PDB file of C-alpha atoms in Angstrom:
ATOM      1  CA  UNK N 846      90.115  -5.985 -41.041  1.00 95.00           C
ATOM      2  CA  UNK N 847      92.149  -6.143 -44.266  1.00 98.00           C
ATOM      3  CA  UNK N 848      94.488  -8.848 -45.533  1.00 98.00           C
ATOM      4  CA  UNK N 849      96.951  -8.689 -48.409  1.00 98.00           C
ATOM      5  CA  UNK N 850      98.292 -11.744 -50.229  1.00 98.00           C
ATOM      6  CA  UNK N 851     101.497 -11.319 -52.204  1.00 98.00           C
ATOM      7  CA  UNK N 852     101.515 -14.124 -54.759  1.00 98.00           C
ATOM      8  CA  UNK N 853     105.174 -14.730 -55.580  1.00 98.00           C
ATOM      9  CA  UNK N 854     104.625 -17.197 -58.414  1.00 98.00           C
ATOM     10  CA  UNK N 855     106.930 -16.982 -61.428  1.00 98.00           C
ATOM     11  CA  UNK N 856     103.947 -17.368 -63.760  1.00 97.00           C
ATOM     12  CA  UNK N 857     102.514 -14.152 -65.217  1.00 98.00           C
ATOM     13  CA  UNK N 858      98.754 -13.746 -65.570  1.00 97.00           C
ATOM     14  CA  UNK N 859      96.621 -15.369 -66.860  1.00 97.00           C
ATOM     15  CA  UNK N 860      98.572 -18.600 -66.316  1.00 97.00           C
ATOM     16  CA  UNK N 861      97.219 -20.847 -63.573  1.00 97.00           C
ATOM     17  CA  UNK N 862      99.061 -20.348 -60.289  1.00 97.00           C
ATOM     18  CA  UNK N 863      99.038 -23.320 -57.921  1.00 96.00           C
ATOM     19  CA  UNK N 864     100.321 -21.035 -55.189  1.00 97.00           C
ATOM     20  CA  UNK N 865      97.350 -18.723 -55.698  1.00 98.00           C
ATOM     21  CA  UNK N 866      94.944 -21.665 -55.611  1.00 98.00           C
ATOM     22  CA  UNK N 867      96.114 -22.656 -52.122  1.00 98.00           C
ATOM     23  CA  UNK N 868      96.264 -19.033 -50.972  1.00 98.00           C
ATOM     24  CA  UNK N 869      92.632 -18.642 -51.985  1.00 98.00           C
ATOM     25  CA  UNK N 870      91.683 -21.372 -49.487  1.00 98.00           C
ATOM     26  CA  UNK N 871      93.013 -19.027 -46.805  1.00 98.00           C
ATOM     27  CA  UNK N 872      91.158 -16.108 -48.380  1.00 98.00           C
ATOM     28  CA  UNK N 873      87.886 -18.052 -48.464  1.00 98.00           C
ATOM     29  CA  UNK N 874      88.150 -18.686 -44.729  1.00 98.00           C
ATOM     30  CA  UNK N 875      88.865 -14.990 -44.165  1.00 98.00           C
ATOM     31  CA  UNK N 876      85.743 -14.104 -46.115  1.00 98.00           C
ATOM     32  CA  UNK N 877      83.675 -16.271 -43.760  1.00 98.00           C
ATOM     33  CA  UNK N 878      85.252 -14.395 -40.838  1.00 97.00           C
ATOM     34  CA  UNK N 879      84.551 -10.945 -42.241  1.00 97.00           C
ATOM     35  CA  UNK N 880      88.143 -10.236 -43.262  1.00 98.00           C
ATOM     36  CA  UNK N 881      88.497  -8.383 -46.564  1.00 98.00           C
ATOM     37  CA  UNK N 882      91.391  -9.722 -48.642  1.00 98.00           C
ATOM     38  CA  UNK N 883      93.188  -8.869 -51.868  1.00 98.00           C
ATOM     39  CA  UNK N 884      95.775 -10.807 -53.864  1.00 98.00           C
ATOM     40  CA  UNK N 885      98.564  -9.228 -55.900  1.00 98.00           C
ATOM     41  CA  UNK N 886     100.594 -11.272 -58.399  1.00 98.00           C
ATOM     42  CA  UNK N 887     103.951  -9.551 -58.128  1.00 98.00           C
ATOM     43  CA  UNK N 888     105.414 -10.974 -61.341  1.00 98.00           C
ATOM     44  CA  UNK N 889     102.838  -8.926 -63.274  1.00 98.00           C
ATOM     45  CA  UNK N 890     104.406  -5.734 -61.919  1.00 98.00           C
ATOM     46  CA  UNK N 891     107.684  -3.991 -62.711  1.00 97.00           C
ATOM     47  CA  UNK N 892     109.364  -4.364 -59.333  1.00 98.00           C
ATOM     48  CA  UNK N 893     112.960  -3.244 -59.477  1.00 97.00           C
ATOM     49  CA  UNK N 894     115.758  -4.833 -57.443  1.00 96.00           C
ATOM     50  CA  UNK N 895     116.892  -2.794 -54.470  1.00 96.00           C
ATOM     51  CA  UNK N 896     116.307  -2.054 -50.812  1.00 96.00           C
ATOM     52  CA  UNK N 897     114.473   1.260 -51.064  1.00 95.00           C
ATOM     53  CA  UNK N 898     110.726   1.889 -51.161  1.00 96.00           C
ATOM     54  CA  UNK N 899     110.959   3.657 -54.522  1.00 96.00           C
ATOM     55  CA  UNK N 900     113.692   2.809 -57.013  1.00 97.00           C
ATOM     56  CA  UNK N 901     112.308   5.329 -59.518  1.00 95.00           C
ATOM     57  CA  UNK N 902     112.006   4.998 -63.299  1.00 91.00           C
ATOM     58  CA  UNK N 903     108.697   3.114 -63.467  1.00 95.00           C
ATOM     59  CA  UNK N 904     109.212   1.022 -60.339  1.00 97.00           C
ATOM     60  CA  UNK N 905     105.816  -0.354 -59.255  1.00 98.00           C
ATOM     61  CA  UNK N 906     106.789  -1.430 -55.753  1.00 98.00           C
ATOM     62  CA  UNK N 907     105.533   1.842 -54.176  1.00 97.00           C
ATOM     63  CA  UNK N 908     101.908   0.888 -54.816  1.00 97.00           C
ATOM     64  CA  UNK N 909     102.540  -2.530 -53.268  1.00 98.00           C
ATOM     65  CA  UNK N 910     104.081  -0.807 -50.263  1.00 97.00           C
ATOM     66  CA  UNK N 911     100.921   1.285 -49.905  1.00 97.00           C
ATOM     67  CA  UNK N 912      98.854  -1.885 -49.772  1.00 98.00           C
ATOM     68  CA  UNK N 913     101.161  -3.371 -47.133  1.00 97.00           C
ATOM     69  CA  UNK N 914     100.877  -0.199 -45.072  1.00 95.00           C
ATOM     70  CA  UNK N 915      97.077  -0.363 -45.271  1.00 96.00           C
ATOM     71  CA  UNK N 916      96.656  -4.042 -44.410  1.00 97.00           C
ATOM     72  CA  UNK N 917      96.358  -5.753 -41.042  1.00 97.00           C
ATOM     73  CA  UNK N 918      97.493  -9.170 -42.281  1.00 98.00           C
ATOM     74  CA  UNK N 919     100.198  -9.982 -44.827  1.00 98.00           C
ATOM     75  CA  UNK N 920     100.371 -13.421 -46.444  1.00 98.00           C
ATOM     76  CA  UNK N 921     103.482 -14.311 -48.435  1.00 98.00           C
ATOM     77  CA  UNK N 922     102.634 -17.045 -50.953  1.00 98.00           C
ATOM     78  CA  UNK N 923     105.511 -18.663 -52.807  1.00 98.00           C
ATOM     79  CA  UNK N 924     106.227 -21.735 -54.909  1.00 97.00           C
ATOM     80  CA  UNK N 925     109.236 -23.945 -54.238  1.00 94.00           C
ATOM     81  CA  UNK N 926     112.083 -23.777 -56.741  1.00 92.00           C
ATOM     82  CA  UNK N 927     115.234 -25.812 -56.125  1.00 88.00           C
ATOM     83  CA  UNK N 928     114.217 -26.158 -52.508  1.00 89.00           C
ATOM     84  CA  UNK N 929     113.985 -22.391 -51.969  1.00 94.00           C
ATOM     85  CA  UNK N 930     111.413 -19.597 -52.039  1.00 97.00           C
ATOM     86  CA  UNK N 931     110.926 -18.020 -55.465  1.00 98.00           C
ATOM     87  CA  UNK N 932     113.163 -15.159 -56.588  1.00 98.00           C
ATOM     88  CA  UNK N 933     110.038 -12.977 -56.644  1.00 98.00           C
ATOM     89  CA  UNK N 934     109.456 -13.655 -52.945  1.00 98.00           C
ATOM     90  CA  UNK N 935     113.090 -12.888 -52.172  1.00 98.00           C
ATOM     91  CA  UNK N 936     112.854  -9.607 -54.056  1.00 98.00           C
ATOM     92  CA  UNK N 937     109.706  -8.585 -52.158  1.00 98.00           C
ATOM     93  CA  UNK N 938     111.465  -9.219 -48.842  1.00 98.00           C
ATOM     94  CA  UNK N 939     114.484  -7.236 -50.030  1.00 98.00           C
ATOM     95  CA  UNK N 940     112.265  -4.290 -50.926  1.00 98.00           C
ATOM     96  CA  UNK N 941     110.694  -4.432 -47.454  1.00 97.00           C
ATOM     97  CA  UNK N 942     114.170  -3.842 -46.036  1.00 96.00           C
ATOM     98  CA  UNK N 943     113.384  -0.131 -46.407  1.00 96.00           C
ATOM     99  CA  UNK N 944     110.914  -0.468 -43.508  1.00 95.00           C
ATOM    100  CA  UNK N 945     113.864  -0.462 -41.106  1.00 93.00           C
ATOM    101  CA  UNK N 946     114.546   3.208 -41.847  1.00 91.00           C
ATOM    102  CA  UNK N 947     110.943   4.319 -42.404  1.00 90.00           C
ATOM    103  CA  UNK N 948     109.728   4.589 -38.836  1.00 85.00           C
ATOM    104  CA  UNK N 949     107.159   6.780 -37.116  1.00 80.00           C
ATOM    105  CA  UNK N 950     107.848   9.192 -34.275  1.00 79.00           C
ATOM    106  CA  UNK N 951     107.844   6.281 -31.826  1.00 80.00           C
ATOM    107  CA  UNK N 952     110.476   4.419 -33.866  1.00 82.00           C
ATOM    108  CA  UNK N 953     108.036   1.847 -35.254  1.00 84.00           C
ATOM    109  CA  UNK N 954     108.109   0.539 -38.807  1.00 87.00           C
ATOM    110  CA  UNK N 955     104.894   0.100 -40.779  1.00 91.00           C
ATOM    111  CA  UNK N 956     105.123  -3.620 -40.025  1.00 95.00           C
ATOM    112  CA  UNK N 957     104.632  -3.147 -36.291  1.00 92.00           C
ATOM    113  CA  UNK N 958     101.214  -4.295 -35.094  1.00 92.00           C
ATOM    114  CA  UNK N 959     100.634  -6.323 -38.272  1.00 96.00           C
ATOM    115  CA  UNK N 960     100.661 -10.100 -38.537  1.00 98.00           C
ATOM    116  CA  UNK N 961     102.057 -12.258 -41.313  1.00 98.00           C
ATOM    117  CA  UNK N 962     101.876 -15.832 -42.546  1.00 98.00           C
ATOM    118  CA  UNK N 963     103.169 -18.028 -45.360  1.00 98.00           C
ATOM    119  CA  UNK N 964     101.795 -20.296 -48.105  1.00 98.00           C
ATOM    120  CA  UNK N 965     104.170 -22.665 -49.912  1.00 98.00           C
ATOM    121  CA  UNK N 966     103.505 -24.990 -52.841  1.00 97.00           C
ATOM    122  CA  UNK N 967     105.709 -27.236 -54.950  1.00 92.00           C
ATOM    123  CA  UNK N 968     106.305 -30.832 -55.980  1.00 79.00           C
ATOM    124  CA  UNK N 969     109.500 -31.155 -53.976  1.00 79.00           C
ATOM    125  CA  UNK N 970     110.252 -30.986 -50.272  1.00 81.00           C
ATOM    126  CA  UNK N 971     111.619 -27.922 -48.506  1.00 89.00           C
ATOM    127  CA  UNK N 972     108.379 -26.311 -47.316  1.00 94.00           C
ATOM    128  CA  UNK N 973     109.371 -26.052 -43.651  1.00 94.00           C
ATOM    129  CA  UNK N 974     112.698 -24.534 -44.628  1.00 95.00           C
ATOM    130  CA  UNK N 975     110.941 -21.950 -46.785  1.00 97.00           C
ATOM    131  CA  UNK N 976     108.459 -21.081 -44.025  1.00 97.00           C
ATOM    132  CA  UNK N 977     111.421 -20.471 -41.721  1.00 97.00           C
ATOM    133  CA  UNK N 978     113.413 -18.377 -44.196  1.00 97.00           C
ATOM    134  CA  UNK N 979     110.402 -16.229 -45.095  1.00 98.00           C
ATOM    135  CA  UNK N 980     109.279 -15.733 -41.500  1.00 98.00           C
ATOM    136  CA  UNK N 981     112.677 -14.671 -40.146  1.00 98.00           C
ATOM    137  CA  UNK N 982     112.936 -11.427 -42.162  1.00 97.00           C
ATOM    138  CA  UNK N 983     109.262 -10.703 -41.512  1.00 98.00           C
ATOM    139  CA  UNK N 984     109.939 -10.994 -37.770  1.00 97.00           C
ATOM    140  CA  UNK N 985     112.997  -8.766 -38.128  1.00 96.00           C
ATOM    141  CA  UNK N 986     110.861  -6.141 -39.863  1.00 96.00           C
ATOM    142  CA  UNK N 987     108.355  -6.114 -36.987  1.00 95.00           C
ATOM    143  CA  UNK N 988     105.576  -8.404 -38.175  1.00 97.00           C
ATOM    144  CA  UNK N 989     104.057 -10.736 -35.601  1.00 97.00           C
ATOM    145  CA  UNK N 990     104.008 -14.386 -36.694  1.00 98.00           C
ATOM    146  CA  UNK N 991     101.273 -16.346 -34.890  1.00 97.00           C
ATOM    147  CA  UNK N 992     101.519 -20.070 -34.288  1.00 95.00           C
ATOM    148  CA  UNK N 993     100.335 -22.228 -37.176  1.00 96.00           C
ATOM    149  CA  UNK N 994     100.044 -19.258 -39.509  1.00 98.00           C
ATOM    150  CA  UNK N 995     101.247 -21.154 -42.564  1.00 98.00           C
ATOM    151  CA  UNK N 996     100.268 -23.935 -44.910  1.00 97.00           C
ATOM    152  CA  UNK N 997     102.035 -25.889 -47.611  1.00 97.00           C
ATOM    153  CA  UNK N 998     101.430 -28.498 -50.264  1.00 96.00           C
ATOM    154  CA  UNK N 999     103.855 -30.840 -52.004  1.00 92.00           C
ATOM    155  CA  UNK N1000     104.074 -34.491 -52.972  1.00 85.00           C
ATOM    156  CA  UNK N1001     107.671 -35.101 -52.020  1.00 78.00           C
ATOM    157  CA  UNK N1002     110.916 -34.714 -53.977  1.00 76.00           C
ATOM    158  CA  UNK N1003     111.109 -34.844 -57.733  1.00 76.00           C
ATOM    159  CA  UNK N1004     108.658 -34.009 -60.512  1.00 79.00           C
ATOM    160  CA  UNK N1005     104.953 -34.682 -60.175  1.00 85.00           C
ATOM    161  CA  UNK N1006     101.501 -33.157 -60.554  1.00 90.00           C
ATOM    162  CA  UNK N1007     100.767 -29.633 -59.379  1.00 92.00           C
ATOM    163  CA  UNK N1008      98.283 -28.621 -56.680  1.00 95.00           C
ATOM    164  CA  UNK N1009      95.627 -27.858 -59.297  1.00 95.00           C
ATOM    165  CA  UNK N1010      96.254 -31.154 -61.139  1.00 94.00           C
ATOM    166  CA  UNK N1011      95.390 -33.511 -58.291  1.00 93.00           C
ATOM    167  CA  UNK N1012      93.310 -33.755 -55.130  1.00 94.00           C
ATOM    168  CA  UNK N1013      96.053 -35.711 -53.374  1.00 91.00           C
ATOM    169  CA  UNK N1014      97.083 -34.202 -50.017  1.00 90.00           C
ATOM    170  CA  UNK N1015      94.598 -31.333 -50.367  1.00 95.00           C
ATOM    171  CA  UNK N1016      92.698 -32.238 -47.203  1.00 96.00           C
ATOM    172  CA  UNK N1017      95.742 -31.665 -44.992  1.00 95.00           C
ATOM    173  CA  UNK N1018      96.943 -28.517 -46.777  1.00 97.00           C
ATOM    174  CA  UNK N1019      93.481 -26.993 -46.910  1.00 97.00           C
ATOM    175  CA  UNK N1020      92.892 -27.700 -43.210  1.00 97.00           C
ATOM    176  CA  UNK N1021      96.173 -25.986 -42.377  1.00 97.00           C
ATOM    177  CA  UNK N1022      95.121 -23.092 -44.613  1.00 98.00           C
ATOM    178  CA  UNK N1023      91.838 -22.611 -42.758  1.00 98.00           C
ATOM    179  CA  UNK N1024      93.607 -22.785 -39.398  1.00 98.00           C
ATOM    180  CA  UNK N1025      96.190 -20.266 -40.601  1.00 98.00           C
ATOM    181  CA  UNK N1026      93.410 -17.890 -41.662  1.00 98.00           C
ATOM    182  CA  UNK N1027      91.744 -18.139 -38.247  1.00 98.00           C
ATOM    183  CA  UNK N1028      94.974 -17.692 -36.291  1.00 98.00           C
ATOM    184  CA  UNK N1029      96.084 -14.735 -38.393  1.00 98.00           C
ATOM    185  CA  UNK N1030      92.721 -12.983 -38.021  1.00 98.00           C
ATOM    186  CA  UNK N1031      92.617 -13.634 -34.274  1.00 97.00           C
ATOM    187  CA  UNK N1032      96.145 -12.300 -33.751  1.00 97.00           C
ATOM    188  CA  UNK N1033      95.489  -9.265 -35.947  1.00 97.00           C
ATOM    189  CA  UNK N1034      92.438  -8.346 -33.885  1.00 96.00           C
ATOM    190  CA  UNK N1035      94.384  -8.811 -30.666  1.00 94.00           C
ATOM    191  CA  UNK N1036      97.089  -6.438 -31.924  1.00 92.00           C
ATOM    192  CA  UNK N1037      94.699  -3.873 -33.359  1.00 86.00           C
ATOM    193  CA  UNK N1038      95.150  -1.435 -30.493  1.00 68.00           C
ATOM    194  CA  UNK N1039      98.950  -1.568 -30.721  1.00 62.00           C
ATOM    195  CA  UNK N1040      99.379  -0.145 -34.199  1.00 56.00           C
ATOM    196  CA  UNK N1041      99.831   3.457 -33.139  1.00 54.00           C
ATOM    197  CA  UNK N1042     101.987   5.067 -30.461  1.00 51.00           C
ATOM    198  CA  UNK N1043     100.217   4.911 -27.077  1.00 45.00           C
ATOM    199  CA  UNK N1044      98.635   8.077 -25.795  1.00 41.00           C
ATOM    200  CA  UNK N1045     100.399   9.746 -22.898  1.00 44.00           C
ATOM    201  CA  UNK N1046      98.466   9.707 -19.645  1.00 39.00           C
ATOM    202  CA  UNK N1047      98.638  11.761 -16.490  1.00 38.00           C
TER     203      UNK N1047
END
């Protein structure tokens, strides 16, 4: 079982990513459950705007697409900016639009039979809105979204400390993260036999 985390922070490496810190709580729970996971910080890559799987001229999205195709679980991890998902997260979803036309012989996109969840961080409210706006396109693409497959952390509206600056509210967010990891792994295993066209019988 493989999981892929797309870290949609605006901070390039090696800057500390609060979003990654919370996502790694999910990953730690996966490790205890035997799920192999990998995190990719998208801002470190040259991902061109567009709605095709390869925009050419040095576009690095194709290798991200390969990782999505190979995973069983996709976790979108995004900070909150002005009450919305990050522009990096929006771009990743736009690039996945190509899945609609890239189907197998049974008409299934590479998202079919995979599960997805969301991690949101920020020091302002809007987390539930972001979970909803990230999940809707993932559902449209064919991902299955299990119940309680998300977690978030924030300290309310306005400026304040980051996730890595304080322990406040970690207990709740981390508990949600562990539950999300369990639910995503359970759903992925339940769907494992549905990832390829069924064999004809009779």
